[in-house]
Amino acid sequence: MEVIVNAIVLRAVDYKDSDKILTLYSLERGKITASIKGVKKSGAKLKFASEPFAFCEYVLAEKQGRYTVIGASYIDTFFSLRTNMLKYYASAVVGEALNRLTVENESDDGLFSLTINAIKKINYQDNELKSLAVFLISLTEIAGYKIQKASCVACGDDIEGRVFFSTKNAEFYCLSCRPDDAMEITIETYNALKTLTERGDGVDIMPSHLIKLLKFLFYYIEIKTETKLKSGTSLVDFIKYIM
Ligand SMILES: [Zn+2]
């Protein structure tokens, strides 16, 4: 049976001599795994459709729940992701975090457009870190790990000075209300999160504060998924190198 899906490549792993196994995130079927044959041979017609973040209409052959790519046409090449390292690393985090926080065969229109919009912004605009942070905040919410409102959950005060965060319920606390299991985070992290969630991504945030917020979000996702977010580490290392 043939199936047509609009999908983006989250992950591509070499398989056998010249094939690849793709993790696709599709509008129609959510996350699916599909093999694509012969794409490592020179002149392979479908090579473009096996590149990370290729956004294509894929024609898949489905047999007993397994998919093979038999045709593809580009929707967007997202070319800058392949030529600009910061854009590449930022979009790699989008792909890895999405892969970690979703299960196969569950489609979600909202999450699909959130993902495509985040990749578009990273590719076409120059606020890569902010676009990534906004995406991760929404992704954790959709995945059932919403980070609670930026104020002390116990006394309701806006927090100034020292801030504490409990990963269990993703809640913030002031110094006087903090429970034993809450960890201290920086006020810059807290303020960057507060600005983005309350005022949207149109507001300027200092890059150094955004980096602190991203490290916090990576840590939080790692706790919730109990796996390392390798692309997050690569992005942080790369930023250190360029700044
Ligand atoms: Zn308090």
PDB file of C-alpha atoms and ligand atoms in Angstrom:
ATOM      1  CA  MET A   1       0.000   0.000   0.000  1.00  0.00           C
ATOM      2  CA  GLU A   2       1.219   3.499  -0.811  1.00  0.00           C
ATOM      3  CA  VAL A   3       1.049   6.301   1.724  1.00  0.00           C
ATOM      4  CA  ILE A   4       1.842   9.990   1.192  1.00  0.00           C
ATOM      5  CA  VAL A   5       3.066  12.049   4.133  1.00  0.00           C
ATOM      6  CA  ASN A   6       4.420  15.560   4.658  1.00  0.00           C
ATOM      7  CA  ALA A   7       7.408  15.022   6.888  1.00  0.00           C
ATOM      8  CA  ILE A   8      10.748  16.288   8.124  1.00  0.00           C
ATOM      9  CA  VAL A   9      13.800  14.090   8.765  1.00  0.00           C
ATOM     10  CA  LEU A  10      14.658  14.083  12.484  1.00  0.00           C
ATOM     11  CA  ARG A  11      17.373  11.463  12.275  1.00  0.00           C
ATOM     12  CA  ALA A  12      19.153   9.465   9.592  1.00  0.00           C
ATOM     13  CA  VAL A  13      21.237   6.422  10.462  1.00  0.00           C
ATOM     14  CA  ASP A  14      23.385   4.423   8.017  1.00  0.00           C
ATOM     15  CA  TYR A  15      22.092   0.946   7.305  1.00  0.00           C
ATOM     16  CA  LYS A  16      23.742  -1.836   5.297  1.00  0.00           C
ATOM     17  CA  ASP A  17      26.118  -0.657   2.556  1.00  0.00           C
ATOM     18  CA  SER A  18      24.117   2.081   0.942  1.00  0.00           C
ATOM     19  CA  ASP A  19      20.789   2.430   2.765  1.00  0.00           C
ATOM     20  CA  LYS A  20      19.609   4.640   5.605  1.00  0.00           C
ATOM     21  CA  ILE A  21      16.963   4.343   8.279  1.00  0.00           C
ATOM     22  CA  LEU A  22      15.096   7.624   8.708  1.00  0.00           C
ATOM     23  CA  THR A  23      13.126   8.900  11.666  1.00  0.00           C
ATOM     24  CA  LEU A  24      10.469  11.092  10.073  1.00  0.00           C
ATOM     25  CA  TYR A  25       8.128  13.448  11.857  1.00  0.00           C
ATOM     26  CA  SER A  26       4.997  13.648   9.741  1.00  0.00           C
ATOM     27  CA  LEU A  27       1.792  15.656   9.798  1.00  0.00           C
ATOM     28  CA  GLU A  28      -0.360  12.632   9.002  1.00  0.00           C
ATOM     29  CA  ARG A  29       1.108   9.882  11.190  1.00  0.00           C
ATOM     30  CA  GLY A  30       3.357  11.591  13.710  1.00  0.00           C
ATOM     31  CA  LYS A  31       6.780  10.031  14.193  1.00  0.00           C
ATOM     32  CA  ILE A  32       7.518   7.061  11.940  1.00  0.00           C
ATOM     33  CA  THR A  33      10.562   5.033  10.925  1.00  0.00           C
ATOM     34  CA  ALA A  34      11.215   4.469   7.228  1.00  0.00           C
ATOM     35  CA  SER A  35      14.046   2.885   5.310  1.00  0.00           C
ATOM     36  CA  ILE A  36      15.398   4.522   2.177  1.00  0.00           C
ATOM     37  CA  LYS A  37      17.449   2.417  -0.196  1.00  0.00           C
ATOM     38  CA  GLY A  38      20.630   3.120  -2.127  1.00  0.00           C
ATOM     39  CA  VAL A  39      20.978   6.760  -0.997  1.00  0.00           C
ATOM     40  CA  LYS A  40      24.694   6.490  -0.248  1.00  0.00           C
ATOM     41  CA  LYS A  41      25.509   5.523  -3.848  1.00  0.00           C
ATOM     42  CA  SER A  42      26.782   8.384  -5.996  1.00  0.00           C
ATOM     43  CA  GLY A  43      24.051   9.996  -8.053  1.00  0.00           C
ATOM     44  CA  ALA A  44      21.275   8.442  -5.965  1.00  0.00           C
ATOM     45  CA  LYS A  45      18.003  10.131  -6.930  1.00  0.00           C
ATOM     46  CA  LEU A  46      16.532  10.241  -3.401  1.00  0.00           C
ATOM     47  CA  LYS A  47      19.714  11.294  -1.586  1.00  0.00           C
ATOM     48  CA  PHE A  48      18.254  14.766  -0.820  1.00  0.00           C
ATOM     49  CA  ALA A  49      15.309  13.144   0.980  1.00  0.00           C
ATOM     50  CA  SER A  50      17.623  11.378   3.429  1.00  0.00           C
ATOM     51  CA  GLU A  51      19.434  14.500   4.665  1.00  0.00           C
ATOM     52  CA  PRO A  52      18.744  15.790   8.201  1.00  0.00           C
ATOM     53  CA  PHE A  53      15.856  18.320   8.217  1.00  0.00           C
ATOM     54  CA  ALA A  54      14.843  17.639   4.624  1.00  0.00           C
ATOM     55  CA  PHE A  55      11.186  18.692   4.550  1.00  0.00           C
ATOM     56  CA  CYS A  56       9.431  16.702   1.828  1.00  0.00           C
ATOM     57  CA  GLU A  57       6.300  15.093   0.616  1.00  0.00           C
ATOM     58  CA  TYR A  58       7.279  11.437   0.928  1.00  0.00           C
ATOM     59  CA  VAL A  59       5.737   8.542  -0.937  1.00  0.00           C
ATOM     60  CA  LEU A  60       6.043   5.463   1.257  1.00  0.00           C
ATOM     61  CA  ALA A  61       5.387   1.826   0.571  1.00  0.00           C
ATOM     62  CA  GLU A  62       3.796   0.274   3.643  1.00  0.00           C
ATOM     63  CA  LYS A  63       4.089  -3.419   4.305  1.00  0.00           C
ATOM     64  CA  GLN A  64       3.160  -4.987   7.646  1.00  0.00           C
ATOM     65  CA  GLY A  65       3.614  -1.694   9.448  1.00  0.00           C
ATOM     66  CA  ARG A  66       7.063  -1.025   7.946  1.00  0.00           C
ATOM     67  CA  TYR A  67       7.724   1.874   5.635  1.00  0.00           C
ATOM     68  CA  THR A  68      10.094   2.269   2.702  1.00  0.00           C
ATOM     69  CA  VAL A  69      10.571   5.614   0.926  1.00  0.00           C
ATOM     70  CA  ILE A  70       9.884   5.167  -2.792  1.00  0.00           C
ATOM     71  CA  GLY A  71       9.529   8.804  -3.816  1.00  0.00           C
ATOM     72  CA  ALA A  72       9.951  12.323  -2.451  1.00  0.00           C
ATOM     73  CA  SER A  73       9.687  15.958  -3.470  1.00  0.00           C
ATOM     74  CA  TYR A  74      11.003  18.948  -1.552  1.00  0.00           C
ATOM     75  CA  ILE A  75       8.660  21.277   0.314  1.00  0.00           C
ATOM     76  CA  ASP A  76      11.606  23.269   1.730  1.00  0.00           C
ATOM     77  CA  THR A  77      15.325  22.525   1.562  1.00  0.00           C
ATOM     78  CA  PHE A  78      16.140  24.561   4.724  1.00  0.00           C
ATOM     79  CA  PHE A  79      19.455  25.125   3.031  1.00  0.00           C
ATOM     80  CA  SER A  80      20.964  27.435   5.697  1.00  0.00           C
ATOM     81  CA  LEU A  81      20.825  24.603   8.229  1.00  0.00           C
ATOM     82  CA  ARG A  82      23.506  22.849   6.203  1.00  0.00           C
ATOM     83  CA  THR A  83      25.770  25.855   5.714  1.00  0.00           C
ATOM     84  CA  ASN A  84      25.536  27.702   9.058  1.00  0.00           C
ATOM     85  CA  MET A  85      26.849  25.769  12.048  1.00  0.00           C
ATOM     86  CA  LEU A  86      24.842  27.649  14.704  1.00  0.00           C
ATOM     87  CA  LYS A  87      21.638  27.004  12.741  1.00  0.00           C
ATOM     88  CA  TYR A  88      22.627  23.373  12.268  1.00  0.00           C
ATOM     89  CA  TYR A  89      23.270  22.779  15.980  1.00  0.00           C
ATOM     90  CA  ALA A  90      20.110  24.616  17.055  1.00  0.00           C
ATOM     91  CA  SER A  91      17.927  22.592  14.681  1.00  0.00           C
ATOM     92  CA  ALA A  92      19.659  19.382  15.809  1.00  0.00           C
ATOM     93  CA  VAL A  93      18.311  20.104  19.314  1.00  0.00           C
ATOM     94  CA  VAL A  94      14.799  20.580  17.879  1.00  0.00           C
ATOM     95  CA  GLY A  95      15.071  17.169  16.188  1.00  0.00           C
ATOM     96  CA  GLU A  96      16.546  15.308  19.146  1.00  0.00           C
ATOM     97  CA  ALA A  97      14.200  16.804  21.765  1.00  0.00           C
ATOM     98  CA  LEU A  98      11.170  16.089  19.579  1.00  0.00           C
ATOM     99  CA  ASN A  99      12.368  12.527  19.004  1.00  0.00           C
ATOM    100  CA  ARG A 100      12.850  11.982  22.749  1.00  0.00           C
ATOM    101  CA  LEU A 101       9.494  13.435  23.785  1.00  0.00           C
ATOM    102  CA  THR A 102       7.241  11.746  21.217  1.00  0.00           C
ATOM    103  CA  VAL A 103       6.195   8.152  20.564  1.00  0.00           C
ATOM    104  CA  GLU A 104       5.666   6.596  17.132  1.00  0.00           C
ATOM    105  CA  ASN A 105       2.383   6.763  15.200  1.00  0.00           C
ATOM    106  CA  GLU A 106       0.748   9.568  17.182  1.00  0.00           C
ATOM    107  CA  SER A 107      -0.041  12.495  14.939  1.00  0.00           C
ATOM    108  CA  ASP A 108      -0.428  15.988  16.391  1.00  0.00           C
ATOM    109  CA  ASP A 109      -1.201  18.877  14.010  1.00  0.00           C
ATOM    110  CA  GLY A 110      -0.228  21.485  16.595  1.00  0.00           C
ATOM    111  CA  LEU A 111       3.126  19.919  17.368  1.00  0.00           C
ATOM    112  CA  PHE A 112       3.840  19.440  13.672  1.00  0.00           C
ATOM    113  CA  SER A 113       3.308  23.125  12.873  1.00  0.00           C
ATOM    114  CA  LEU A 114       5.208  24.178  16.002  1.00  0.00           C
ATOM    115  CA  THR A 115       8.165  22.095  14.801  1.00  0.00           C
ATOM    116  CA  ILE A 116       8.095  23.334  11.207  1.00  0.00           C
ATOM    117  CA  ASN A 117       7.769  26.948  12.407  1.00  0.00           C
ATOM    118  CA  ALA A 118      10.725  26.548  14.770  1.00  0.00           C
ATOM    119  CA  ILE A 119      12.890  25.067  12.003  1.00  0.00           C
ATOM    120  CA  LYS A 120      11.776  27.821   9.613  1.00  0.00           C
ATOM    121  CA  LYS A 121      12.679  30.546  12.114  1.00  0.00           C
ATOM    122  CA  ILE A 122      16.063  28.971  12.828  1.00  0.00           C
ATOM    123  CA  ASN A 123      16.724  28.633   9.097  1.00  0.00           C
ATOM    124  CA  TYR A 124      15.478  32.023   7.883  1.00  0.00           C
ATOM    125  CA  GLN A 125      15.923  34.372  10.869  1.00  0.00           C
ATOM    126  CA  ASP A 126      18.840  35.261  13.098  1.00  0.00           C
ATOM    127  CA  ASN A 127      17.357  34.595  16.533  1.00  0.00           C
ATOM    128  CA  GLU A 128      18.334  30.931  16.615  1.00  0.00           C
ATOM    129  CA  LEU A 129      18.710  30.633  20.396  1.00  0.00           C
ATOM    130  CA  LYS A 130      15.463  32.424  21.156  1.00  0.00           C
ATOM    131  CA  SER A 131      13.524  30.388  18.559  1.00  0.00           C
ATOM    132  CA  LEU A 132      14.938  27.193  20.054  1.00  0.00           C
ATOM    133  CA  ALA A 133      14.026  28.220  23.626  1.00  0.00           C
ATOM    134  CA  VAL A 134      10.454  29.107  22.600  1.00  0.00           C
ATOM    135  CA  PHE A 135      10.124  25.741  20.844  1.00  0.00           C
ATOM    136  CA  LEU A 136      11.407  23.759  23.846  1.00  0.00           C
ATOM    137  CA  ILE A 137       9.086  25.561  26.279  1.00  0.00           C
ATOM    138  CA  SER A 138       6.064  24.674  24.086  1.00  0.00           C
ATOM    139  CA  LEU A 139       7.327  21.137  23.426  1.00  0.00           C
ATOM    140  CA  THR A 140       7.625  20.325  27.146  1.00  0.00           C
ATOM    141  CA  GLU A 141       4.076  21.620  27.636  1.00  0.00           C
ATOM    142  CA  ILE A 142       2.648  19.472  24.794  1.00  0.00           C
ATOM    143  CA  ALA A 143       4.571  16.441  26.085  1.00  0.00           C
ATOM    144  CA  GLY A 144       2.907  16.783  29.505  1.00  0.00           C
ATOM    145  CA  TYR A 145       5.831  18.415  31.332  1.00  0.00           C
ATOM    146  CA  LYS A 146       4.645  22.016  31.376  1.00  0.00           C
ATOM    147  CA  ILE A 147       6.922  24.394  33.229  1.00  0.00           C
ATOM    148  CA  GLN A 148       4.711  26.304  35.680  1.00  0.00           C
ATOM    149  CA  LYS A 149       4.190  30.049  35.823  1.00  0.00           C
ATOM    150  CA  ALA A 150       7.270  32.089  36.708  1.00  0.00           C
ATOM    151  CA  SER A 151       6.393  33.119  40.274  1.00  0.00           C
ATOM    152  CA  CYS A 152       6.703  31.440  43.684  1.00  0.00           C
ATOM    153  CA  VAL A 153       4.148  28.617  43.684  1.00  0.00           C
ATOM    154  CA  ALA A 154       3.894  28.735  47.506  1.00  0.00           C
ATOM    155  CA  CYS A 155       3.463  32.443  48.339  1.00  0.00           C
ATOM    156  CA  GLY A 156       2.547  33.705  44.864  1.00  0.00           C
ATOM    157  CA  ASP A 157       5.187  36.439  44.878  1.00  0.00           C
ATOM    158  CA  ASP A 158       7.213  37.370  41.846  1.00  0.00           C
ATOM    159  CA  ILE A 159      10.721  36.168  42.635  1.00  0.00           C
ATOM    160  CA  GLU A 160      13.688  38.521  42.950  1.00  0.00           C
ATOM    161  CA  GLY A 161      17.154  37.589  44.075  1.00  0.00           C
ATOM    162  CA  ARG A 162      17.472  33.862  44.634  1.00  0.00           C
ATOM    163  CA  VAL A 163      15.253  31.442  42.670  1.00  0.00           C
ATOM    164  CA  PHE A 164      14.641  27.735  43.261  1.00  0.00           C
ATOM    165  CA  PHE A 165      13.122  25.161  40.940  1.00  0.00           C
ATOM    166  CA  SER A 166      11.632  21.775  41.691  1.00  0.00           C
ATOM    167  CA  THR A 167      11.929  19.434  38.689  1.00  0.00           C
ATOM    168  CA  LYS A 168       9.195  17.147  40.000  1.00  0.00           C
ATOM    169  CA  ASN A 169       6.278  19.482  39.294  1.00  0.00           C
ATOM    170  CA  ALA A 170       8.311  22.067  37.377  1.00  0.00           C
ATOM    171  CA  GLU A 171       7.532  24.796  39.913  1.00  0.00           C
ATOM    172  CA  PHE A 172       9.467  27.846  41.073  1.00  0.00           C
ATOM    173  CA  TYR A 173      10.012  28.931  44.688  1.00  0.00           C
ATOM    174  CA  CYS A 174      11.427  31.961  46.459  1.00  0.00           C
ATOM    175  CA  LEU A 175      14.154  31.609  49.097  1.00  0.00           C
ATOM    176  CA  SER A 176      11.734  31.538  52.065  1.00  0.00           C
ATOM    177  CA  CYS A 177       9.321  28.969  50.570  1.00  0.00           C
ATOM    178  CA  ARG A 178      11.740  26.548  48.929  1.00  0.00           C
ATOM    179  CA  PRO A 179      11.313  22.815  49.683  1.00  0.00           C
ATOM    180  CA  ASP A 180      14.384  20.659  50.317  1.00  0.00           C
ATOM    181  CA  ASP A 181      14.383  19.059  46.865  1.00  0.00           C
ATOM    182  CA  ALA A 182      14.352  22.354  44.950  1.00  0.00           C
ATOM    183  CA  MET A 183      17.561  23.378  43.230  1.00  0.00           C
ATOM    184  CA  GLU A 184      18.817  26.914  42.866  1.00  0.00           C
ATOM    185  CA  ILE A 185      18.773  28.396  39.373  1.00  0.00           C
ATOM    186  CA  THR A 186      20.025  31.794  38.229  1.00  0.00           C
ATOM    187  CA  ILE A 187      17.780  34.848  38.248  1.00  0.00           C
ATOM    188  CA  GLU A 188      18.786  35.399  34.588  1.00  0.00           C
ATOM    189  CA  THR A 189      17.365  31.963  33.660  1.00  0.00           C
ATOM    190  CA  TYR A 190      14.157  32.729  35.533  1.00  0.00           C
ATOM    191  CA  ASN A 191      13.786  36.200  34.025  1.00  0.00           C
ATOM    192  CA  ALA A 192      14.463  34.973  30.470  1.00  0.00           C
ATOM    193  CA  LEU A 193      11.820  32.267  30.883  1.00  0.00           C
ATOM    194  CA  LYS A 194       9.366  34.744  32.400  1.00  0.00           C
ATOM    195  CA  THR A 195       9.881  37.210  29.543  1.00  0.00           C
ATOM    196  CA  LEU A 196       9.423  34.581  26.835  1.00  0.00           C
ATOM    197  CA  THR A 197       6.323  32.991  28.386  1.00  0.00           C
ATOM    198  CA  GLU A 198       4.624  36.248  29.326  1.00  0.00           C
ATOM    199  CA  ARG A 199       5.616  38.568  26.490  1.00  0.00           C
ATOM    200  CA  GLY A 200       6.380  36.229  23.593  1.00  0.00           C
ATOM    201  CA  ASP A 201       9.456  36.043  21.413  1.00  0.00           C
ATOM    202  CA  GLY A 202       9.242  39.604  20.060  1.00  0.00           C
ATOM    203  CA  VAL A 203      11.175  40.921  23.072  1.00  0.00           C
ATOM    204  CA  ASP A 204      14.985  41.113  23.024  1.00  0.00           C
ATOM    205  CA  ILE A 205      16.837  38.945  25.536  1.00  0.00           C
ATOM    206  CA  MET A 206      20.602  39.061  26.082  1.00  0.00           C
ATOM    207  CA  PRO A 207      22.352  36.090  24.409  1.00  0.00           C
ATOM    208  CA  SER A 208      24.129  35.158  27.674  1.00  0.00           C
ATOM    209  CA  HIS A 209      20.740  34.921  29.432  1.00  0.00           C
ATOM    210  CA  LEU A 210      19.296  32.857  26.591  1.00  0.00           C
ATOM    211  CA  ILE A 211      22.202  30.420  26.884  1.00  0.00           C
ATOM    212  CA  LYS A 212      21.505  30.036  30.610  1.00  0.00           C
ATOM    213  CA  LEU A 213      17.840  29.413  29.856  1.00  0.00           C
ATOM    214  CA  LEU A 214      18.711  26.830  27.186  1.00  0.00           C
ATOM    215  CA  LYS A 215      21.056  24.949  29.554  1.00  0.00           C
ATOM    216  CA  PHE A 216      18.211  24.893  32.092  1.00  0.00           C
ATOM    217  CA  LEU A 217      15.739  23.577  29.481  1.00  0.00           C
ATOM    218  CA  PHE A 218      18.210  20.897  28.317  1.00  0.00           C
ATOM    219  CA  TYR A 219      18.716  19.792  31.919  1.00  0.00           C
ATOM    220  CA  TYR A 220      14.973  19.685  32.536  1.00  0.00           C
ATOM    221  CA  ILE A 221      14.330  17.602  29.389  1.00  0.00           C
ATOM    222  CA  GLU A 222      17.170  15.243  30.351  1.00  0.00           C
ATOM    223  CA  ILE A 223      15.598  14.721  33.798  1.00  0.00           C
ATOM    224  CA  LYS A 224      12.157  14.062  32.312  1.00  0.00           C
ATOM    225  CA  THR A 225      13.363  11.711  29.554  1.00  0.00           C
ATOM    226  CA  GLU A 226      16.164  10.146  31.628  1.00  0.00           C
ATOM    227  CA  THR A 227      18.520  10.438  28.652  1.00  0.00           C
ATOM    228  CA  LYS A 228      21.305  12.807  27.667  1.00  0.00           C
ATOM    229  CA  LEU A 229      20.395  15.456  25.114  1.00  0.00           C
ATOM    230  CA  LYS A 230      23.628  15.127  23.138  1.00  0.00           C
ATOM    231  CA  SER A 231      22.800  17.853  20.636  1.00  0.00           C
ATOM    232  CA  GLY A 232      22.294  20.258  23.555  1.00  0.00           C
ATOM    233  CA  THR A 233      25.843  19.624  24.748  1.00  0.00           C
ATOM    234  CA  SER A 234      27.140  20.112  21.186  1.00  0.00           C
ATOM    235  CA  LEU A 235      25.278  23.407  20.863  1.00  0.00           C
ATOM    236  CA  VAL A 236      26.631  24.720  24.186  1.00  0.00           C
ATOM    237  CA  ASP A 237      30.196  23.699  23.216  1.00  0.00           C
ATOM    238  CA  PHE A 238      29.830  25.386  19.856  1.00  0.00           C
ATOM    239  CA  ILE A 239      28.527  28.627  21.402  1.00  0.00           C
ATOM    240  CA  LYS A 240      31.495  28.700  23.797  1.00  0.00           C
ATOM    241  CA  TYR A 241      33.767  28.382  20.780  1.00  0.00           C
ATOM    242  CA  ILE A 242      32.228  31.274  18.827  1.00  0.00           C
ATOM    243  CA  MET A 243      31.596  33.723  21.695  1.00  0.00           C
TER     244      MET A 243
HETATM  245 ZN    ZN B   1       7.522  32.179  48.200  1.00  0.00          ZN
END
